Coordinates of C-alpha atoms and ligand atoms in Angstrom, one line a residue:
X1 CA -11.5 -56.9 -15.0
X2 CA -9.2 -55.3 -17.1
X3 CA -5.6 -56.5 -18.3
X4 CA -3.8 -53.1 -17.8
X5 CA -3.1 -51.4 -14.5
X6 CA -4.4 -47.8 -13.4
X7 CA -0.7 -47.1 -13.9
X8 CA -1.1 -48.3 -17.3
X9 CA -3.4 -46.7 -18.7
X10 CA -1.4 -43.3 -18.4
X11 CA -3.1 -41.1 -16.0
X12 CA -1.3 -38.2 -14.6
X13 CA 0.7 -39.5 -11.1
X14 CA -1.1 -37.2 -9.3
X15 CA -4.4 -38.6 -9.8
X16 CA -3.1 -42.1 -10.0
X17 CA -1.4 -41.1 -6.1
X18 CA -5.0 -40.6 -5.2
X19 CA -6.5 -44.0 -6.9
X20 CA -3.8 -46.1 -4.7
X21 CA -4.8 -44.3 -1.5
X22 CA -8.6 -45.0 -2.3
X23 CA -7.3 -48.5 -2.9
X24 CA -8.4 -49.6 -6.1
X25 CA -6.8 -52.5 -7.6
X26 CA -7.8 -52.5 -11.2
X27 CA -9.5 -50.1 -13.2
X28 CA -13.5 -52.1 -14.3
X29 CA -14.0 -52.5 -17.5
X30 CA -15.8 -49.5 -18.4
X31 CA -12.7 -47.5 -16.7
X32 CA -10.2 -49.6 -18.9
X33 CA -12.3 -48.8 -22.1
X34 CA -13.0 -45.5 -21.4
X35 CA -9.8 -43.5 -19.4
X36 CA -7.6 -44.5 -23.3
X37 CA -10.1 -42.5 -25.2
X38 CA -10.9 -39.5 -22.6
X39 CA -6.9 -39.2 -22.3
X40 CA -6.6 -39.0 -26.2
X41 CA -9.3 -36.0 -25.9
X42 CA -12.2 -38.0 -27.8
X43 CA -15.4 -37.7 -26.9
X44 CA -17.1 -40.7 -25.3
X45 CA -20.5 -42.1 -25.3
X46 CA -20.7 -44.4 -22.6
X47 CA -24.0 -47.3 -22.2
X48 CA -23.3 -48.9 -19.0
X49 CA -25.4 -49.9 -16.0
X50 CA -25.0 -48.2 -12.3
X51 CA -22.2 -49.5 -10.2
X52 CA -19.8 -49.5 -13.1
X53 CA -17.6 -47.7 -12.4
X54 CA -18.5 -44.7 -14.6
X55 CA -17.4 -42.0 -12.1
X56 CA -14.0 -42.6 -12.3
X57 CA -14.2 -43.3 -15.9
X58 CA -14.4 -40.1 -16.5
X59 CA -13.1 -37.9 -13.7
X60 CA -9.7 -40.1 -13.7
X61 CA -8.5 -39.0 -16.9
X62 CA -10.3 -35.3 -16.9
X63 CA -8.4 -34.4 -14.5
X64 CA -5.6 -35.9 -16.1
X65 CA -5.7 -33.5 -18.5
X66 CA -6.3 -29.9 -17.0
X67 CA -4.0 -27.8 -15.2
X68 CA -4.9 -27.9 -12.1
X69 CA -3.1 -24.2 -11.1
X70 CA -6.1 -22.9 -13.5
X71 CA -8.8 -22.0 -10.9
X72 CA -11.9 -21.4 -13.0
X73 CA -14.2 -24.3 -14.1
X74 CA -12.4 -26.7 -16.6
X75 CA -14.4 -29.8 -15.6
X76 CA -18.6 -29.6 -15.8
X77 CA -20.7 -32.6 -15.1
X78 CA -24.4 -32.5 -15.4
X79 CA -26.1 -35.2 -13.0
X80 CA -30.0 -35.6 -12.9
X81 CA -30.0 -34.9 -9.0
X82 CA -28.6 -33.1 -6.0
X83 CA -27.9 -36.7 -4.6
X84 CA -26.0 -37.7 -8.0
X85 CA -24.7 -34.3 -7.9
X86 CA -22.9 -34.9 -4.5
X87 CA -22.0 -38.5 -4.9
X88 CA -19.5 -37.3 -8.1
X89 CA -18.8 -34.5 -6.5
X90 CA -17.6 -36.3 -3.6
X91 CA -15.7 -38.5 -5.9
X92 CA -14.1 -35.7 -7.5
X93 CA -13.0 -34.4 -4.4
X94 CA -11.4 -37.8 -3.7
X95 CA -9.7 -38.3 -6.8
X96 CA -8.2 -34.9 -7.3
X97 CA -7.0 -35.3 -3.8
X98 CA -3.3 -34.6 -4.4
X99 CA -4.0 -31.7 -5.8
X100 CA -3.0 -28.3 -4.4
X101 CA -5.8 -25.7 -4.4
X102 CA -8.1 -27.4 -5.7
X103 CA -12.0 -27.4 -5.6
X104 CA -14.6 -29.3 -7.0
X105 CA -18.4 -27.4 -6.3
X106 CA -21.7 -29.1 -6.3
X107 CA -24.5 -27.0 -7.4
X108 CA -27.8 -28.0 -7.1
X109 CA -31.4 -26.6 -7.0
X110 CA -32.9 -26.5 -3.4
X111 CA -30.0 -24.7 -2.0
X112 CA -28.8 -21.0 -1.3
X113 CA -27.7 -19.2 -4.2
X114 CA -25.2 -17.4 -1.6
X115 CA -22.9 -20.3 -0.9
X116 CA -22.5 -21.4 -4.8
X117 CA -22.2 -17.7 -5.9
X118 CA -19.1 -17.4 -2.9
X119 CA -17.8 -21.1 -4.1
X120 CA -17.7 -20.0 -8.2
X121 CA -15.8 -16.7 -7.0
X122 CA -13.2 -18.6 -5.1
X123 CA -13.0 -20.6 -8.1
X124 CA -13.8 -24.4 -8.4
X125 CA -11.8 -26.4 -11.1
X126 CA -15.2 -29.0 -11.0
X127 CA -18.6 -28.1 -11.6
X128 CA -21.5 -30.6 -10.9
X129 CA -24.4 -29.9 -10.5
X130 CA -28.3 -29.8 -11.8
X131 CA -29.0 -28.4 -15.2
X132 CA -31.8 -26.2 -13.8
X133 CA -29.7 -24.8 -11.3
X134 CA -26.8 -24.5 -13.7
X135 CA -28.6 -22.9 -16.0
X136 CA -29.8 -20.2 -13.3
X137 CA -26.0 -19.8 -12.8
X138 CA -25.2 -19.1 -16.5
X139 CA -27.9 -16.4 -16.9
X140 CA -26.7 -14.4 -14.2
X141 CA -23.6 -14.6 -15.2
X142 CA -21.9 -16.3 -12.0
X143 CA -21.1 -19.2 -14.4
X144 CA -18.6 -18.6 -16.9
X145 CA -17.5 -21.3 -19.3
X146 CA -15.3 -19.7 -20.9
X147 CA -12.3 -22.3 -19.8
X148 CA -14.2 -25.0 -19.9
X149 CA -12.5 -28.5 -21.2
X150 CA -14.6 -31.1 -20.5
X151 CA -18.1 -31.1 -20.2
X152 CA -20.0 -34.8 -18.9
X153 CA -23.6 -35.6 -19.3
X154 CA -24.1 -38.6 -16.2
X155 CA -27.1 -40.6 -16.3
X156 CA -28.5 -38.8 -19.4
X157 CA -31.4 -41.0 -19.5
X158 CA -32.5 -40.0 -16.4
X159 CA -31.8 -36.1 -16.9
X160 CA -34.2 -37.1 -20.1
X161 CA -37.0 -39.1 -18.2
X162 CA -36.4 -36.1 -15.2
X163 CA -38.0 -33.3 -17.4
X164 CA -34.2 -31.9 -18.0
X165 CA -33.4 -32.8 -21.4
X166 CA -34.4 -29.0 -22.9
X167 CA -32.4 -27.6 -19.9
X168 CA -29.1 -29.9 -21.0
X169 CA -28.7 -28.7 -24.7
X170 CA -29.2 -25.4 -23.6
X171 CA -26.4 -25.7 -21.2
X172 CA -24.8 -28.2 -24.6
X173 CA -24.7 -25.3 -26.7
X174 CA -23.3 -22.7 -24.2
X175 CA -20.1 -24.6 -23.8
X176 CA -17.0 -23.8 -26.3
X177 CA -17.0 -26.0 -29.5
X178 CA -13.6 -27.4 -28.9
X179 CA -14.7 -28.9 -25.5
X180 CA -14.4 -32.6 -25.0
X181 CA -17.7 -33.6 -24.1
X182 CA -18.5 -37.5 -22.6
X183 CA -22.3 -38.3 -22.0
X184 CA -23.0 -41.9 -20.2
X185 CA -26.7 -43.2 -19.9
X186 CA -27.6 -46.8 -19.0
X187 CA -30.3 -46.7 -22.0
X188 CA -29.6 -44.9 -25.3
X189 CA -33.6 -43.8 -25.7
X190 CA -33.7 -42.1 -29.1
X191 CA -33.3 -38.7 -27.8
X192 CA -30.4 -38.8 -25.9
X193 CA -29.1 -40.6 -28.8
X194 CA -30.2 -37.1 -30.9
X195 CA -28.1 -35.2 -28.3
X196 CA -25.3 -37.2 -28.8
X197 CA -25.2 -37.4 -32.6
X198 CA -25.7 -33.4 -32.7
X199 CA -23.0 -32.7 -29.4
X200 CA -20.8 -35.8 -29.7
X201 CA -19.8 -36.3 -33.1
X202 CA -17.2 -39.3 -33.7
X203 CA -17.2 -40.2 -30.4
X204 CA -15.8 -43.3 -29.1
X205 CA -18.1 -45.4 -27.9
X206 CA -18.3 -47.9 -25.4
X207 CA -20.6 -50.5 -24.6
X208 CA -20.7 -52.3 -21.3
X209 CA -23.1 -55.3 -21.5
X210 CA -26.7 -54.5 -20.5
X211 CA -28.1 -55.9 -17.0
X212 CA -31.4 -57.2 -19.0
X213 CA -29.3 -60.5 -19.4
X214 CA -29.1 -61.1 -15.6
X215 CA -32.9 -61.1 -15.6
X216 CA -32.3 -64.4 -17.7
X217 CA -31.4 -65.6 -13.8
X218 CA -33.9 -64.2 -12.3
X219 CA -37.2 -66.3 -11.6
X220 CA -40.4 -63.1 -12.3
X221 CA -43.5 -64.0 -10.6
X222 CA -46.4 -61.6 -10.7
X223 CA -49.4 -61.5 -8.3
X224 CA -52.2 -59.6 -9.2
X225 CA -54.2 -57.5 -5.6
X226 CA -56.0 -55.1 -4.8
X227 CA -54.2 -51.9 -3.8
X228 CA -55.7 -52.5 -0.3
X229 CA -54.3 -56.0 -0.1
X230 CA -50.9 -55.3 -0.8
X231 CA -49.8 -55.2 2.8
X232 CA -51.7 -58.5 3.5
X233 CA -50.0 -60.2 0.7
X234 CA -46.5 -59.1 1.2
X235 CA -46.7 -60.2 4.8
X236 CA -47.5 -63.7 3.6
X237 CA -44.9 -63.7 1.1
X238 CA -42.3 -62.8 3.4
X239 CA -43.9 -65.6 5.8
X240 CA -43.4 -68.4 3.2
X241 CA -40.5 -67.3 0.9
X242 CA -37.1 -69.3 2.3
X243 CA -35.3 -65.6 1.7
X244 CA -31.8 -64.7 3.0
X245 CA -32.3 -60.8 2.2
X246 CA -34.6 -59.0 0.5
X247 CA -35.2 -55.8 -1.0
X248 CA -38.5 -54.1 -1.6
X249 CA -39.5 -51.5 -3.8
X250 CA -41.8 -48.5 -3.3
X251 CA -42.4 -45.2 -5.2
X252 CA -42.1 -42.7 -2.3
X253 CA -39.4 -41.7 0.5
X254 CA -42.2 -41.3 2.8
X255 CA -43.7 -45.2 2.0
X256 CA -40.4 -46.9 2.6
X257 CA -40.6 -45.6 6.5
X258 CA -44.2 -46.5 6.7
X259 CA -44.3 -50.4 5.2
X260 CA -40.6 -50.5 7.2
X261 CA -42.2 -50.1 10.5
X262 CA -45.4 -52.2 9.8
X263 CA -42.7 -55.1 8.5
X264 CA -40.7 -54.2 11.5
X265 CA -44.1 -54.6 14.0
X266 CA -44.4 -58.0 12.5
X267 CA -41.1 -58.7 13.8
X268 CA -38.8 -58.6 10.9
X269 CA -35.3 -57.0 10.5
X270 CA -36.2 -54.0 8.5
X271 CA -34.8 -50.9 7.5
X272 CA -36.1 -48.5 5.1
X273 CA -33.5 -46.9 2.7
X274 CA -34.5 -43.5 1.1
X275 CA -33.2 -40.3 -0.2
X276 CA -33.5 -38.9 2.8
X277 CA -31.0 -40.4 4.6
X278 CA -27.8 -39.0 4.2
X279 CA -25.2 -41.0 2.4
X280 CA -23.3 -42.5 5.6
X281 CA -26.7 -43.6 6.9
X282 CA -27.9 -45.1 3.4
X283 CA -23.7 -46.8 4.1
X284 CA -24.4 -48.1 7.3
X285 CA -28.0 -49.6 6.2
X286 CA -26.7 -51.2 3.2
X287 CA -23.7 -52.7 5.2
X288 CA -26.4 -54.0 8.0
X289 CA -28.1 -55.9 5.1
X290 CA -24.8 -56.9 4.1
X291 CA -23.6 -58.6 7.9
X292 CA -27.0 -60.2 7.9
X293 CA -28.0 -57.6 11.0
X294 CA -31.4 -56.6 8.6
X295 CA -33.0 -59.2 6.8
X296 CA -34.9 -56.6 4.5
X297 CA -34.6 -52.9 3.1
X298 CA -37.3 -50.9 1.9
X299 CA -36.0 -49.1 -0.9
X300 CA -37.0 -46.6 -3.5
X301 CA -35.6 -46.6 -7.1
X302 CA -32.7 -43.9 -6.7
X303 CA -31.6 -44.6 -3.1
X304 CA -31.2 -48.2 -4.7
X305 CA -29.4 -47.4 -7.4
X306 CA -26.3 -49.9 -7.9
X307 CA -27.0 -51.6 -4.7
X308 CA -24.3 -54.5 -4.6
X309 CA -25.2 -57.2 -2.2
X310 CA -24.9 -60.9 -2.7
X311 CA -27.2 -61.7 -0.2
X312 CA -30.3 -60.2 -1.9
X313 CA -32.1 -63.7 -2.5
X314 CA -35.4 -61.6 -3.4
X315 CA -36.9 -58.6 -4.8
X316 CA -40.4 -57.5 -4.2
X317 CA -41.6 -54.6 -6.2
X318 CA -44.5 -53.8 -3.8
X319 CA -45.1 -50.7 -6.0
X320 CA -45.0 -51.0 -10.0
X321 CA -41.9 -49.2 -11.2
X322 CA -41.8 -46.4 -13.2
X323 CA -40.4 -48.0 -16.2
X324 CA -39.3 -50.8 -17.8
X325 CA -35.3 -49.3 -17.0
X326 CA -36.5 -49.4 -13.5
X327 CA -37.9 -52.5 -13.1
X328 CA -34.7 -53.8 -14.8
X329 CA -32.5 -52.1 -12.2
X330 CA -34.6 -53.5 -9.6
X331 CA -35.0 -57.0 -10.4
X332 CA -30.8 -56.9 -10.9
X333 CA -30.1 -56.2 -7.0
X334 CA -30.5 -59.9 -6.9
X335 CA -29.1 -62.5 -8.8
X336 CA -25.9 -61.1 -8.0
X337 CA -22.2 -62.6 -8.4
X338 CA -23.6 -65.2 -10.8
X339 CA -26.3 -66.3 -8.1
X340 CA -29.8 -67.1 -8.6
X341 CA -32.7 -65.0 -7.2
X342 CA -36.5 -64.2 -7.2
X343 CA -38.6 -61.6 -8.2
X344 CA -42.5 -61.1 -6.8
X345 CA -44.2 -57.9 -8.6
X346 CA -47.7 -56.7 -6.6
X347 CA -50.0 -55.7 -9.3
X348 CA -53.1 -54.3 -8.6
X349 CA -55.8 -54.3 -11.3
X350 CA -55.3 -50.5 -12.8
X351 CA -51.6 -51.4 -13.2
X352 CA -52.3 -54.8 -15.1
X353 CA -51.3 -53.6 -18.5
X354 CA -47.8 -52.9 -16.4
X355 CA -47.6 -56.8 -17.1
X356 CA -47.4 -56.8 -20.7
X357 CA -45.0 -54.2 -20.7
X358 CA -42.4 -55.5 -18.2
X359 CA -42.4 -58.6 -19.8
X360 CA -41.4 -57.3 -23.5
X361 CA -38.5 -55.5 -21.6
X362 CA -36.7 -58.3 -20.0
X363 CA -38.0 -60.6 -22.9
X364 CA -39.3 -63.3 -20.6
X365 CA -42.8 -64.3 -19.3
X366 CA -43.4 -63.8 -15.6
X367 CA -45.2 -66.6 -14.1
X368 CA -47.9 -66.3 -11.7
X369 CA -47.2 -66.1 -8.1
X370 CA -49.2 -69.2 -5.6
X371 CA -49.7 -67.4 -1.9
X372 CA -50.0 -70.4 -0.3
X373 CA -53.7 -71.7 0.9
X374 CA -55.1 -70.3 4.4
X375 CA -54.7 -73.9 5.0
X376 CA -51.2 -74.5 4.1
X377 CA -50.6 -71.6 6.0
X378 CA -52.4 -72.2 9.1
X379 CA -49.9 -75.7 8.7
X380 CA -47.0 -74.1 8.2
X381 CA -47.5 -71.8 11.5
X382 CA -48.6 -74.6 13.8
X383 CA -45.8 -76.3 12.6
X384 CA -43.2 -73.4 13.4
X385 CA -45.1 -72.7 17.0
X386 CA -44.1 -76.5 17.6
X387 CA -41.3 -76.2 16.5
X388 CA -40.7 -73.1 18.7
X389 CA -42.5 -75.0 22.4
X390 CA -40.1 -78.2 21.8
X391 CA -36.9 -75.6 21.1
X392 CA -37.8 -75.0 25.0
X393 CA -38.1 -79.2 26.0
X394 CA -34.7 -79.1 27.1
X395 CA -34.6 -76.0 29.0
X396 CA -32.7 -76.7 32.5
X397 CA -35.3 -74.9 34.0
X398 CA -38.3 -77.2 33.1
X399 CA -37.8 -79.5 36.1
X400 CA -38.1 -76.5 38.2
X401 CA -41.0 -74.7 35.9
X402 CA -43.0 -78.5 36.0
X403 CA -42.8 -78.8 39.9
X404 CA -44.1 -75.2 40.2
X405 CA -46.8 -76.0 38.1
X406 CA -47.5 -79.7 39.3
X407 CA -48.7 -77.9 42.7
X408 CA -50.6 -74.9 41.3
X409 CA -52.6 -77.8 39.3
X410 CA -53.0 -79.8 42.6
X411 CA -54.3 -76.8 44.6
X412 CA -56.7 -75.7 41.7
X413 CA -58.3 -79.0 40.8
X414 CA -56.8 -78.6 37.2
X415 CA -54.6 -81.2 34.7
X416 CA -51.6 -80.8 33.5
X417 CA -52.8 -80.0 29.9
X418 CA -55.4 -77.0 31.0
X419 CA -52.0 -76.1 32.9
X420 CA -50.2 -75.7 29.8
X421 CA -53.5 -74.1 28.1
X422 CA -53.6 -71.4 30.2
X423 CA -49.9 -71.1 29.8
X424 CA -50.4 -70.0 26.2
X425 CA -52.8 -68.2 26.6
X426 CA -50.6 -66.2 28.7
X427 CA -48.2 -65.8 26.4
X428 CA -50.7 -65.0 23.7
X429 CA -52.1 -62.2 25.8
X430 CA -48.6 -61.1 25.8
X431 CA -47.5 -61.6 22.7
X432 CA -50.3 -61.1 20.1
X433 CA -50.5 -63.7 17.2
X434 CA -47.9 -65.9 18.8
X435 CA -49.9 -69.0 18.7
X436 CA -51.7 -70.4 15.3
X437 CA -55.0 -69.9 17.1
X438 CA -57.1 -69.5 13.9
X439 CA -56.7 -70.1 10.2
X440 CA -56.2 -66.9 8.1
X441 CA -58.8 -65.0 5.5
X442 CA -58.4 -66.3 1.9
X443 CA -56.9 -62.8 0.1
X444 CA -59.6 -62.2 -2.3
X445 CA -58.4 -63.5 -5.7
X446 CA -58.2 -60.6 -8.2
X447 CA -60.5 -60.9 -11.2
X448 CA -59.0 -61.4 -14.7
X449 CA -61.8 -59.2 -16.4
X450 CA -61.1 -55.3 -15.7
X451 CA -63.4 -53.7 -13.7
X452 CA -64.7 -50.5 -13.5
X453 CA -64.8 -49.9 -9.7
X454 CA -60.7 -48.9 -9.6
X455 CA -60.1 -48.9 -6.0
X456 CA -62.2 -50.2 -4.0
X457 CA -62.5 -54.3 -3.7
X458 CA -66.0 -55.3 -6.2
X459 CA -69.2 -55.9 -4.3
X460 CA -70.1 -59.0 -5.9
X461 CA -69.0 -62.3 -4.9
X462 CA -68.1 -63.3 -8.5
X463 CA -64.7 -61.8 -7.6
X464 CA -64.0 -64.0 -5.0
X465 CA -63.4 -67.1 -6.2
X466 CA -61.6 -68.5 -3.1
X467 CA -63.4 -67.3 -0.5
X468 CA -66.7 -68.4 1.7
X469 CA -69.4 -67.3 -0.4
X470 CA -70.9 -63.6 0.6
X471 CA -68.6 -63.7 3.3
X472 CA -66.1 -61.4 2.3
X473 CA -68.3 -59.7 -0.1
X474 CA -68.9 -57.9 2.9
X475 CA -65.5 -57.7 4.7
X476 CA -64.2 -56.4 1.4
X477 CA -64.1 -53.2 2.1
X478 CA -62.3 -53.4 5.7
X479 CA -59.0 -52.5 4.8
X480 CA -56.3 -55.0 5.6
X481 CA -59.3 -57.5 6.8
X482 CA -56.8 -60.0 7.7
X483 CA -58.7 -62.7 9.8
X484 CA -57.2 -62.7 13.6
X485 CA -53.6 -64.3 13.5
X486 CA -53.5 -63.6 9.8
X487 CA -51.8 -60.3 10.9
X488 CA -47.7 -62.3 10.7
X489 CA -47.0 -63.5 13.6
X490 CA -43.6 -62.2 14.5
X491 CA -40.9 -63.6 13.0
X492 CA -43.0 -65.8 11.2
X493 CA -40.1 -66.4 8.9
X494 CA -39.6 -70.0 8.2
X495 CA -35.7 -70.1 8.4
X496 CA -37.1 -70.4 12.5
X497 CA -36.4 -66.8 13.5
X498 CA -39.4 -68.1 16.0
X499 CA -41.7 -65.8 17.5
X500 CA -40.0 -63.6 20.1
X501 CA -40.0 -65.2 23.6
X502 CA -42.0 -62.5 25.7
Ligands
LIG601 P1 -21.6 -45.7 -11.6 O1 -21.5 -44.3 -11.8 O2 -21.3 -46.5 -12.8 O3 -22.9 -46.1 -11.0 P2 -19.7 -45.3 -9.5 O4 -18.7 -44.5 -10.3 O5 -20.6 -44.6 -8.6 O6 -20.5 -46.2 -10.5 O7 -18.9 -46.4 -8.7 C1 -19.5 -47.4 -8.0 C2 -18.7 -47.8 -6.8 O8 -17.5 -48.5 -7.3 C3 -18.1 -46.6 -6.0 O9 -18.2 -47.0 -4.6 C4 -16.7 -46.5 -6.4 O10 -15.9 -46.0 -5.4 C5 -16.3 -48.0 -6.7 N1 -15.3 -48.1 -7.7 C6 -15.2 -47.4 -8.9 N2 -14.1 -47.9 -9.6 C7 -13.6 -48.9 -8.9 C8 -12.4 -49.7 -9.1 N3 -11.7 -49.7 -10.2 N4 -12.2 -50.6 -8.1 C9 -12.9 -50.7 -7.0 N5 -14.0 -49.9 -6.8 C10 -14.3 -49.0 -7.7
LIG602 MG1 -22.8 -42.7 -11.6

């Protein structure tokens, strides 16, 4: 962190009133580099990752500068979403807190034109908001710029890879000339870098080192399956992997619930994390992973954008990412505080090339991932069911439980050990998959050639190098064909979270 104080650095009392009463200590590096330059009324080009910090980089000494009895808009951030939008308007709202009469306005596309039109006649010191929606807002004239100081670009790489970057310089070149302008983007792709050397000349920049080097502490595996698979694999992954917590990565809200609740079936601690959860949910999910209450969040890229928690051992991207960016966003949720972690990418045969590509990005090979054999498996589950009976050998019960059973034996003409058979069958009749009754399926081993069937598993056995031969030529197209007991056993974790006790 940074050598100089908030105090320091020479923001306006008012706002630095509001920075103790949030209770930050020091300002993070890309505040300490950043709130000198704003304050001097440079513009600033910002490269930093999420979770920096950038938020108050820029707001703390914006609204050091403005006079805050002016009610018209002085202060416009562009952010790629209505999420984003709110999040810095929130923040806003929090650091211009000791203001009097002040009001910061999120506008963003989705919502009532009513409420924004009513909020821009009251008058709003902050704009944020979406550039479509902001754009809607200057035609008809209910946005006036005319005051306008500052204008911020956040997470201009995303506004770009959103569709919005067409939208944003038309919004650029409506703001006055003199305004102070500050654009922040985690990747400087060459046209945002266009945008800043046509809006943002002599800015100051600032450069806050690039997450790509954590991946250097990041083990990448890959395992290549067919789409229909996936769920099979990850369920074996999470059976075998010694993980503390665990994050994994799908492309839709509406998949994070789904996979959440078959994980959760299986007996994990799962919760999903989306964009549809409002922020004090996503808060109370995240902390959850945090207390070690969840084991594993199901997450899509934005909802896990700057996720901070050490305990994040592994990161599965069950779903390819979007783009190289991404995948380096993901992978960095673990490996955090200067830890180690592990990353398992699902590849299914039309994403191969995917491979190639992530591993240019990060600069480092990913090595193949080993499921373990049905056989190791089958192993490793009798072992934990044994483990799980002889937890139970010193139950003060059992002298009580062994007499009861003793004479039910005697009466029935049975021994003690088709006693204790019947016993688990019992508690397999009740408990589905509790006991290692049967080796699972081999996961049909993907086939390095391409093939021209894209979604379905292939007919021939060629494919199958593992498996019985013809066997599961004909199984293949049963989807999650997961031989009995195969389906994770609850709590088949091997940290000896046990199967449930009916
Ligand atoms: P970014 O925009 O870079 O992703 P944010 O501005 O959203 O980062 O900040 C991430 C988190 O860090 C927020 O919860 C914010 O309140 C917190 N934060 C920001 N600056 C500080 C600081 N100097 N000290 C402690 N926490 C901070
Ligand atoms: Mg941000």
């Amino acid at each position: 962190m940074s050598e100089l104080s908030f105090a320091e650095l020479g923001l306006d009392p008012v706002v630095l009133e509001a920075v103790a009463s949030v209770g930050y200590e020091t300002p993070s590096p890309i505040q300490a580099q950043s709130i000198p330059a704003l304050l001097a009324g440079n513009h600033l080009l910002g490269v930093a990752q999420t979770g920096t910090g950038k938020t108050a980089a820029f707001a703390l000494p914006l609204l050091s500068r403005i006079d805050a009895s002016i009610a018209e808009p002085q202060i416009l951030v562009l952010a790629p979403t209505r999420e984003l939008a709110i999040q810095v308007a929130e923040a806003f709202t929090t650091y211009a807190s000791k203001f009097r009469d002040f009001h910061v306005l999120p506008i963003y596309g989705g919502q009532d034109f009513s409420p924004q039109i009513r909020g821009l006649k009251r008058g709003a010191q902050v704009i944020v908001g979406t550039p479509g929606r902001l754009l809607d807002h200057l035609r008809k004239g209910t946005l006036r710029l005319n005051n306008l100081q500052a204008l911020v670009l956040d997470e201009a790489d995303e506004m770009l890879r959103m569709g919005f970057i067409d939208d944003v310089e038309t919004i650029l070149s409506k703001t006055p000339e003199n305004c102070q302008r500050a654009l922040f983007s985690a990747t400087m792709p060459p046209q945002i870098k266009k945008v800043a050397q046509t809006y943002l000349s002599n800015a100051t920049e600032v450069r806050i080192e690039s997450e790509s080097r954590t991946v250097e502490r990041i083990a990448q595996f890959v395992l290549p399956v067919y789409a229909e698979r996936k769920l099979d694999a990850l369920t074996r992954i999470l059976e075998v992997e010694p993980f503390d917590g665990a994050i994994i990565f799908v492309r839709t809200k509406a998949e994070t619930t789904v996979l959440a609740e078959k994980l959760s079936a299986r007996g994990h601690a799962v919760a999903p994390l989306n964009g549809d959860l409002n922020q004090r949910q996503r808060e109370q999910t995240v902390e959850e992973l945090k207390r070690g209450k969840r084991d594993i969040i199901i997450a899509t890229d934005v909802a896990a954008r700057g996720l901070d928690v050490p305990r994040i051992t592994h990161v599965i991207n069950y779903d390819v990412p979007y783009d190289p960016e991404a995948y380096i966003h993901r992978v960095g949720r673990t490996g955090r505080a200067g830890r180690s972690g592990k990353a398992i990418l699902l590849v299914t045969p039309r994403e191969r090339s995917w491979l190639r590509t992530l591993e240019r990005a990060t600069n480092s090979p990913m090595e193949p991932y080993e499921l373990p054999s049905p056989a190791e498996l089958q192993k490793m589950r009798v072992q934990q069911f044994e483990e799980q009976l002889m937890s139970f050998a010193d139950d003060p019960r059992l002298g009580k439980a062994i007499a009861l059973l003793d004479d039910i034996a005697e009466r029935n003409d049975m021994d003690m050990a088709m006693v204790a058979g019947t016993l688990a069958c019992w508690v397999e009749a009740s408990q589905p998959d509790s006991l290692p009754l049967q080796a699972p399926e081999a996961l049909p081993e993907v086939s390095s050639k391409p093939r021209r069937d894209r979604n379905g598993p292939p007919k021939g056995k060629k494919n199958f190098r593992k498996g019985p031969p013809g066997k599961n030529a004909r199984k293949g197209g049963k989807p999650g064909g997961f031989a009995k007991g195969g389906k994770g056993r609850p709590g088949g974790k091997p940290s000896g979270k046990g199967p449930k006790r009916g």
